[in-house]
Tab-separated table of C-alpha atoms in Angstrom:
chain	number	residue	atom	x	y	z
A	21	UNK	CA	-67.678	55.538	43.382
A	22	UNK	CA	-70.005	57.831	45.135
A	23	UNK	CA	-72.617	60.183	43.641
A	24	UNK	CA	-71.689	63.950	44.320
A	25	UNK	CA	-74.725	64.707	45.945
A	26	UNK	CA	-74.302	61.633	48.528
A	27	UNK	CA	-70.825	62.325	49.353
A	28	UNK	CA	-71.235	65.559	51.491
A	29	UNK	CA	-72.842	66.992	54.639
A	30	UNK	CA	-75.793	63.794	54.909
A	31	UNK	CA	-72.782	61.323	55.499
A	32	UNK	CA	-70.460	63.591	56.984
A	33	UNK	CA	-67.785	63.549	54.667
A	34	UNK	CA	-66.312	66.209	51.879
A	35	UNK	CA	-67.159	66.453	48.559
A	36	UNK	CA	-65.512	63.802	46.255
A	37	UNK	CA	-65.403	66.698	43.749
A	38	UNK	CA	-63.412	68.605	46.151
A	39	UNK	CA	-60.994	65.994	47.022
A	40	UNK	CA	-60.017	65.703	43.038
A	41	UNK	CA	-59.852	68.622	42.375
A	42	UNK	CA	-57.247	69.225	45.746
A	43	UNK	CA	-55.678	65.860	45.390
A	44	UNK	CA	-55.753	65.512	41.390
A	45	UNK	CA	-56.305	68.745	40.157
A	46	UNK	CA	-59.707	67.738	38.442
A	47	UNK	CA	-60.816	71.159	37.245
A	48	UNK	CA	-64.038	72.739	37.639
A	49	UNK	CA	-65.106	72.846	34.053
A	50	UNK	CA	-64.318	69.231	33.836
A	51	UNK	CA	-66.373	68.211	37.522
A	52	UNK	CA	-68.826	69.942	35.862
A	53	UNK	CA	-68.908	68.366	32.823
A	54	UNK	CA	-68.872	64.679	34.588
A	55	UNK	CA	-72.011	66.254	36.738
A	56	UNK	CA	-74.548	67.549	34.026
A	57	UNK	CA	-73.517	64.093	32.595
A	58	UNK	CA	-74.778	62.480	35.750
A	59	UNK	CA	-77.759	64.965	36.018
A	60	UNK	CA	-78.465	63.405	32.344
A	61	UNK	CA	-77.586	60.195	32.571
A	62	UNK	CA	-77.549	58.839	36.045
A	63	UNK	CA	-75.093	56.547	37.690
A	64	UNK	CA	-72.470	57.809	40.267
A	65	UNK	CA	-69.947	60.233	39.969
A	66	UNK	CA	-66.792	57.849	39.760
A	67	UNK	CA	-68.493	56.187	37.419
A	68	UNK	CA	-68.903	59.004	34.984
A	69	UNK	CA	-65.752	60.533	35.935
A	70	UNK	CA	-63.795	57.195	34.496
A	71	UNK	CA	-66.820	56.670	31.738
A	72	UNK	CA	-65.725	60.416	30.155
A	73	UNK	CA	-61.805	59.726	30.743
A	74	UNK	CA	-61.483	62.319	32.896
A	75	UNK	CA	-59.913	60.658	35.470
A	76	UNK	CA	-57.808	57.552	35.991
A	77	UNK	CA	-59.494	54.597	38.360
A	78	UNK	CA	-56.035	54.887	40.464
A	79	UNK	CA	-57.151	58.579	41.185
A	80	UNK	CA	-60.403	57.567	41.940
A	81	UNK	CA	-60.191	55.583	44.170
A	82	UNK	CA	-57.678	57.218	46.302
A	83	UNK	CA	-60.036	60.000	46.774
A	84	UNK	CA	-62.737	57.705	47.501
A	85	UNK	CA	-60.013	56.145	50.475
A	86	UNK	CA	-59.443	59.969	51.602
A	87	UNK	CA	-63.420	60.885	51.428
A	88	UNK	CA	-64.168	57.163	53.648
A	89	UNK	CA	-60.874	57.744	55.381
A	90	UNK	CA	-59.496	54.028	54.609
A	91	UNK	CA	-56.438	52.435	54.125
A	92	UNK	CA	-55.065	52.539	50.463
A	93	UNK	CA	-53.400	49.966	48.698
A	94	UNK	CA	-52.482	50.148	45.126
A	95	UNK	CA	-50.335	47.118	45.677
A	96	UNK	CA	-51.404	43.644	46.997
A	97	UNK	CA	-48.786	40.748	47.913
A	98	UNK	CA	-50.342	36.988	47.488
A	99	UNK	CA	-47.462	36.091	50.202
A	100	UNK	CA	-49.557	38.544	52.850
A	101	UNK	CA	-52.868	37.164	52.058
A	102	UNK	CA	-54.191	34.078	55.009
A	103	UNK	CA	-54.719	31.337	52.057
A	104	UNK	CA	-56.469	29.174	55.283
A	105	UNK	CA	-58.835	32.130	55.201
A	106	UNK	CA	-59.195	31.816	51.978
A	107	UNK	CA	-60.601	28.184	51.213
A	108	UNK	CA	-63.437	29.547	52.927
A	109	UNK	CA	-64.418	32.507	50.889
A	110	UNK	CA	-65.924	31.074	47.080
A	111	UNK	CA	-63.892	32.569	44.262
A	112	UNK	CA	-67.165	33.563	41.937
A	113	UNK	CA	-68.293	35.600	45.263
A	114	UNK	CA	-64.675	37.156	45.486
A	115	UNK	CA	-64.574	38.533	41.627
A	116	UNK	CA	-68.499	39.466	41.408
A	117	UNK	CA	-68.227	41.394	44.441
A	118	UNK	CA	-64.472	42.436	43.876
A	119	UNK	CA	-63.641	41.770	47.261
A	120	UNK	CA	-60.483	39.548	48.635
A	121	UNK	CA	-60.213	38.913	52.848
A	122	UNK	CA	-56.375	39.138	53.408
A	123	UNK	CA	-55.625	38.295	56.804
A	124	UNK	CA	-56.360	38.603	60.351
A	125	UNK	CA	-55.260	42.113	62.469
A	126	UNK	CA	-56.593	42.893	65.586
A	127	UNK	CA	-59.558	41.155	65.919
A	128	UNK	CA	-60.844	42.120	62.678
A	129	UNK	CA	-60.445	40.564	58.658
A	130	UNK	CA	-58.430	43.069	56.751
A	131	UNK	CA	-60.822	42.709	53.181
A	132	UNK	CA	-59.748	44.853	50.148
A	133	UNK	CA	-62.386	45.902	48.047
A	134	UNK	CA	-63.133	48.358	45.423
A	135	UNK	CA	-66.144	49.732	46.141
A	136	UNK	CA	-66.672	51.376	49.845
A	137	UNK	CA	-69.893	51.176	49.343
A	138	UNK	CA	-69.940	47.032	48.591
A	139	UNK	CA	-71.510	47.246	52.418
A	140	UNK	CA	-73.944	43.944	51.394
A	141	UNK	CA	-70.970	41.902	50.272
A	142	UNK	CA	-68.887	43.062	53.077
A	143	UNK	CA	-71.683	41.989	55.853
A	144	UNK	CA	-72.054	38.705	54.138
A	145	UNK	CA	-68.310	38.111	54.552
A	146	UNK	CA	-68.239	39.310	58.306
A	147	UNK	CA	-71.308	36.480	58.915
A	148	UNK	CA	-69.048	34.369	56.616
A	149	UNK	CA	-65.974	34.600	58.633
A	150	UNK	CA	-67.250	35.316	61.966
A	151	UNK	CA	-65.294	38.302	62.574
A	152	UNK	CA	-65.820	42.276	61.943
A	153	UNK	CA	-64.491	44.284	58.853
A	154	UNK	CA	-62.198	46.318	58.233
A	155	UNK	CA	-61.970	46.991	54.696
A	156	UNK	CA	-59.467	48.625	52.255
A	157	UNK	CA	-59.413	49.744	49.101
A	158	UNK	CA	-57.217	48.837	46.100
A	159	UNK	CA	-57.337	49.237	42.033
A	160	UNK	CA	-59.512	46.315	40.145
A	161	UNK	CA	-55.990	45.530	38.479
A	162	UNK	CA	-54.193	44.761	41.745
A	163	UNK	CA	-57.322	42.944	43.226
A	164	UNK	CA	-58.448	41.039	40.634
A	165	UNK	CA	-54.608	39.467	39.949
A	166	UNK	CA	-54.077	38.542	43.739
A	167	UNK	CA	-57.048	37.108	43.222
A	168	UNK	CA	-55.738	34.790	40.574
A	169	UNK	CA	-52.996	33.673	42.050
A	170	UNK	CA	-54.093	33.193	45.442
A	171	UNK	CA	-56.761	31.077	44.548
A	172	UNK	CA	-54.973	29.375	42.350
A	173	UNK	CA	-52.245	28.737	45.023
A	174	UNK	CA	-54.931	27.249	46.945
A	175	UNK	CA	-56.266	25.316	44.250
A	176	UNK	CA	-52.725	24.121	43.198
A	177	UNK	CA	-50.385	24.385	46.409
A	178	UNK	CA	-47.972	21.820	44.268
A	179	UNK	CA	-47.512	24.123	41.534
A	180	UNK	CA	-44.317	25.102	38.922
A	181	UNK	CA	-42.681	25.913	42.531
A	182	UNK	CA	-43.048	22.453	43.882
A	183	UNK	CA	-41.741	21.041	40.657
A	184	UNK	CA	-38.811	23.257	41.010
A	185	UNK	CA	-37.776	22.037	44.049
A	186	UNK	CA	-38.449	18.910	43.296
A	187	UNK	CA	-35.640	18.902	40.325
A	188	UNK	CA	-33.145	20.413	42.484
A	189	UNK	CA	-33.206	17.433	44.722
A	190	UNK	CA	-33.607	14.966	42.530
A	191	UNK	CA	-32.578	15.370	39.064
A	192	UNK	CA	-29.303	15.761	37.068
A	193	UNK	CA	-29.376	18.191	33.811
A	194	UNK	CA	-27.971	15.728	31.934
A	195	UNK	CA	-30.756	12.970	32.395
A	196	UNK	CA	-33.636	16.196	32.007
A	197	UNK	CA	-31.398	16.927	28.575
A	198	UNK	CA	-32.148	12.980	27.583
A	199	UNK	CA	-35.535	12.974	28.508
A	200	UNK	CA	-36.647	15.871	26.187
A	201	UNK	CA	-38.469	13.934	23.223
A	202	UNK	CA	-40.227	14.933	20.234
A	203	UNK	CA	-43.250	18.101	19.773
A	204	UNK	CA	-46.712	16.991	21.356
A	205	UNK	CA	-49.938	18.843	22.227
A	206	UNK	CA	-49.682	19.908	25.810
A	207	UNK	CA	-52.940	18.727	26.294
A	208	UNK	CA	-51.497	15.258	25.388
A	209	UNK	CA	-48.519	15.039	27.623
A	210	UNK	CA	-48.369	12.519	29.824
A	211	UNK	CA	-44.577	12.438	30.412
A	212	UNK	CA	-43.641	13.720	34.288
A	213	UNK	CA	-40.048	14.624	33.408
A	214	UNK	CA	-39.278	17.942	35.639
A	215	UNK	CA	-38.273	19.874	33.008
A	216	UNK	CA	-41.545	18.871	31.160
A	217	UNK	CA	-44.114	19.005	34.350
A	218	UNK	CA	-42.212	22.556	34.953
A	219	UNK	CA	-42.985	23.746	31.373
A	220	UNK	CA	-46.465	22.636	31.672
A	221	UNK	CA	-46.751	23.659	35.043
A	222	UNK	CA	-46.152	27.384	33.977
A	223	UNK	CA	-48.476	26.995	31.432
A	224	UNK	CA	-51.446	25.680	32.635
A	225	UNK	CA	-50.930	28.567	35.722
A	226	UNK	CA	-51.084	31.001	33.289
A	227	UNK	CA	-54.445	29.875	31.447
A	228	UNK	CA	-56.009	29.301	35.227
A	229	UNK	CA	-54.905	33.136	35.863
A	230	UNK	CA	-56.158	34.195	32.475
A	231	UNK	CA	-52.892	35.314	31.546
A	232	UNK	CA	-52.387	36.643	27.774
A	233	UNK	CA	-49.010	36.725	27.448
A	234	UNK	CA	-45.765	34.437	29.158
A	235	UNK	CA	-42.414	35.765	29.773
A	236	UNK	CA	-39.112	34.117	30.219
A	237	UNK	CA	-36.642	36.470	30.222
A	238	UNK	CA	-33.227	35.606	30.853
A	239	UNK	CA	-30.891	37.690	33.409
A	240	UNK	CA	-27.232	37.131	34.979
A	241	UNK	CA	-27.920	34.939	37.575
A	242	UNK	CA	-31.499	33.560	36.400
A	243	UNK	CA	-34.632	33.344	34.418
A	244	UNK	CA	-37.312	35.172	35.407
A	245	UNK	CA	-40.929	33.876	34.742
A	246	UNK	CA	-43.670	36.544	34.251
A	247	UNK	CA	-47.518	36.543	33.009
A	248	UNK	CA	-49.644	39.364	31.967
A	249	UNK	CA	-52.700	39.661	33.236
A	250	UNK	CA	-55.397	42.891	33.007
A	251	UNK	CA	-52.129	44.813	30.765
A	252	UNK	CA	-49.763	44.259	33.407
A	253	UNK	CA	-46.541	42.332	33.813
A	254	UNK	CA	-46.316	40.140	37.612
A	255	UNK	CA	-42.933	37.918	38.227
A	256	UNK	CA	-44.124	34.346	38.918
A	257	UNK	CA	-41.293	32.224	39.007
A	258	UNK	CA	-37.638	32.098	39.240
A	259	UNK	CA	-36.009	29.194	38.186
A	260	UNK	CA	-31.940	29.049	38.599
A	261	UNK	CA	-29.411	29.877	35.551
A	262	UNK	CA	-28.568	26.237	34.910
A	263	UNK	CA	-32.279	25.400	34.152
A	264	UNK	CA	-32.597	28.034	31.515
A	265	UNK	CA	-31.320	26.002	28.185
A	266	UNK	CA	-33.423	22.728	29.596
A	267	UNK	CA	-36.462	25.536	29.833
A	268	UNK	CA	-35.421	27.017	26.292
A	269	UNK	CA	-34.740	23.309	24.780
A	270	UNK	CA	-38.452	22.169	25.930
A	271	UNK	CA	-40.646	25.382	24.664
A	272	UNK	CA	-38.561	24.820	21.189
A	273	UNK	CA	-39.870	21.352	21.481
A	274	UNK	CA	-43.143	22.147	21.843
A	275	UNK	CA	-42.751	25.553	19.261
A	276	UNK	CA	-41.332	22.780	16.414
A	277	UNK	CA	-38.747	24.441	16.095
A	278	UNK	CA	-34.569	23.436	16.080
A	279	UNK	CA	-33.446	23.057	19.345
A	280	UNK	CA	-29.893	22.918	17.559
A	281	UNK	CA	-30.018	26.383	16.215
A	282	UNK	CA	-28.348	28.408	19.189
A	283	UNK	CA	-28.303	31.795	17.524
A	284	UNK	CA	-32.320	31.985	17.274
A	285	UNK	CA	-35.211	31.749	19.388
């Protein structure tokens, strides 16, 4: 997010301002407006652009990837991200600087940021890592929920995936179906029945990824598991057909309600 001023012939790049307007079809009288606010107010042009609502942060920083000519990515995949590389990168330097190393290419770290101009944090991760940086930049959305999960992957490799597997090859339905007991705190649980440890596994992933809301929504040939996190909806798990009324069974359980009533929630 680069101040109008900065971003032309001194750097040797075009006007953000320019690019906008080409790319996004800012108009004039609103760059202008988002500059006498600057003049006014200070802060950089980005900034004030998504401060007044004239622009959205996807917008922004695509121009900002034209005007530095990087790589954009609104989309980030935890399965593409080095999780080796990871465990050596602190997670409360990765969200204050808003920057994530994803892999190795070339010689270099691939490291998506949001800022281009994040050059401290950036250096500190090339002394970090050993290796030069080539950065890319994505939305605070994407970044900040690959984040999450990678982390948490790392923190938890034996996760609500692990447990998965781990019923598949060991466990009938119908000794999960006996095992389901009466309500208790999930804090409290102590039992390790899959069905259970899967239930709680889900759970407690989606409170370590700050997750407001849990989705199991139920589909031909599955369940799908998703969390949202920052306003948006990512698929996390899922589990085969013939765990869904084990799943269901369980979070009634745990809800108080009547796992008898078939016709309701």
């Amino acid at each position: 997010m680069v101040n109008e001023e900065n971003s032309a012939s001194g750097y040797g790049r075009p006007l953000l301002g320019r690019i906008l307007g080409d790319k996004f079809h800012l108009l004039d009288s609103k760059l202008e407006e988002a500059l006498a606010y600057q003049r006014e107010k200070g802060g950089r042009l980005g900034e004030v652009l998504l401060h007044l609502r004239l622009l959205r942060e996807e917008e922004l920083l695509e121009g900002l990837a034209l005007q530095f000519e990087l790589p954009w990515m609104p989309q980030l995949e935890t399965a593409n991200v080095d999780h080796e590389m990871i465990k050596k990168v602190p997670i409360g330097f990765s969200r204050r600087y808003r920057v994530l190393p994803l892999r190795h290419e070339e010689g270099a770290i691939i490291v998506a940021t949001t800022d281009p101009l994040e050059t401290v944090a950036l250096d500190d991760l090339r002394l970090l890592l050993g290796k030069p940086i080539k950065p890319v930049l994505t939305t605070t959305v994407a970044l900040l929920a690959c984040l999450n999960r990678v982390y948490d992957e790392v923190a938890s490799p034996a996760g609500a995936e692990k447990v998965m597997e781990d019923i598949a090859a060991n466990e009938s339905l119908d000794q999960i179906a006996h095992e389901l007991d009466e309500p208790q705190d999930l804090l409290d649980a102590t039992d390790e029945a899959p069905i259970i440890r899967l239930v709680n596994s889900v759970l407690f992933q989606a409170v370590r990824q700050r997750a407001s809301d849990i989705h199991f929504e139920s589909f031909e040939r599955g369940l799908v598991v998703r969390y949202r996190i920052d306003g948006v909806l990512y698929p996390v798990l899922t589990p085969p057909k013939h765990l869904q009324a084990s799943i269901i069974a369980r979070l009634k359980i745990m809800a108080g309600l009547n796992i008898g009533e078939k016709r309701l929630p």
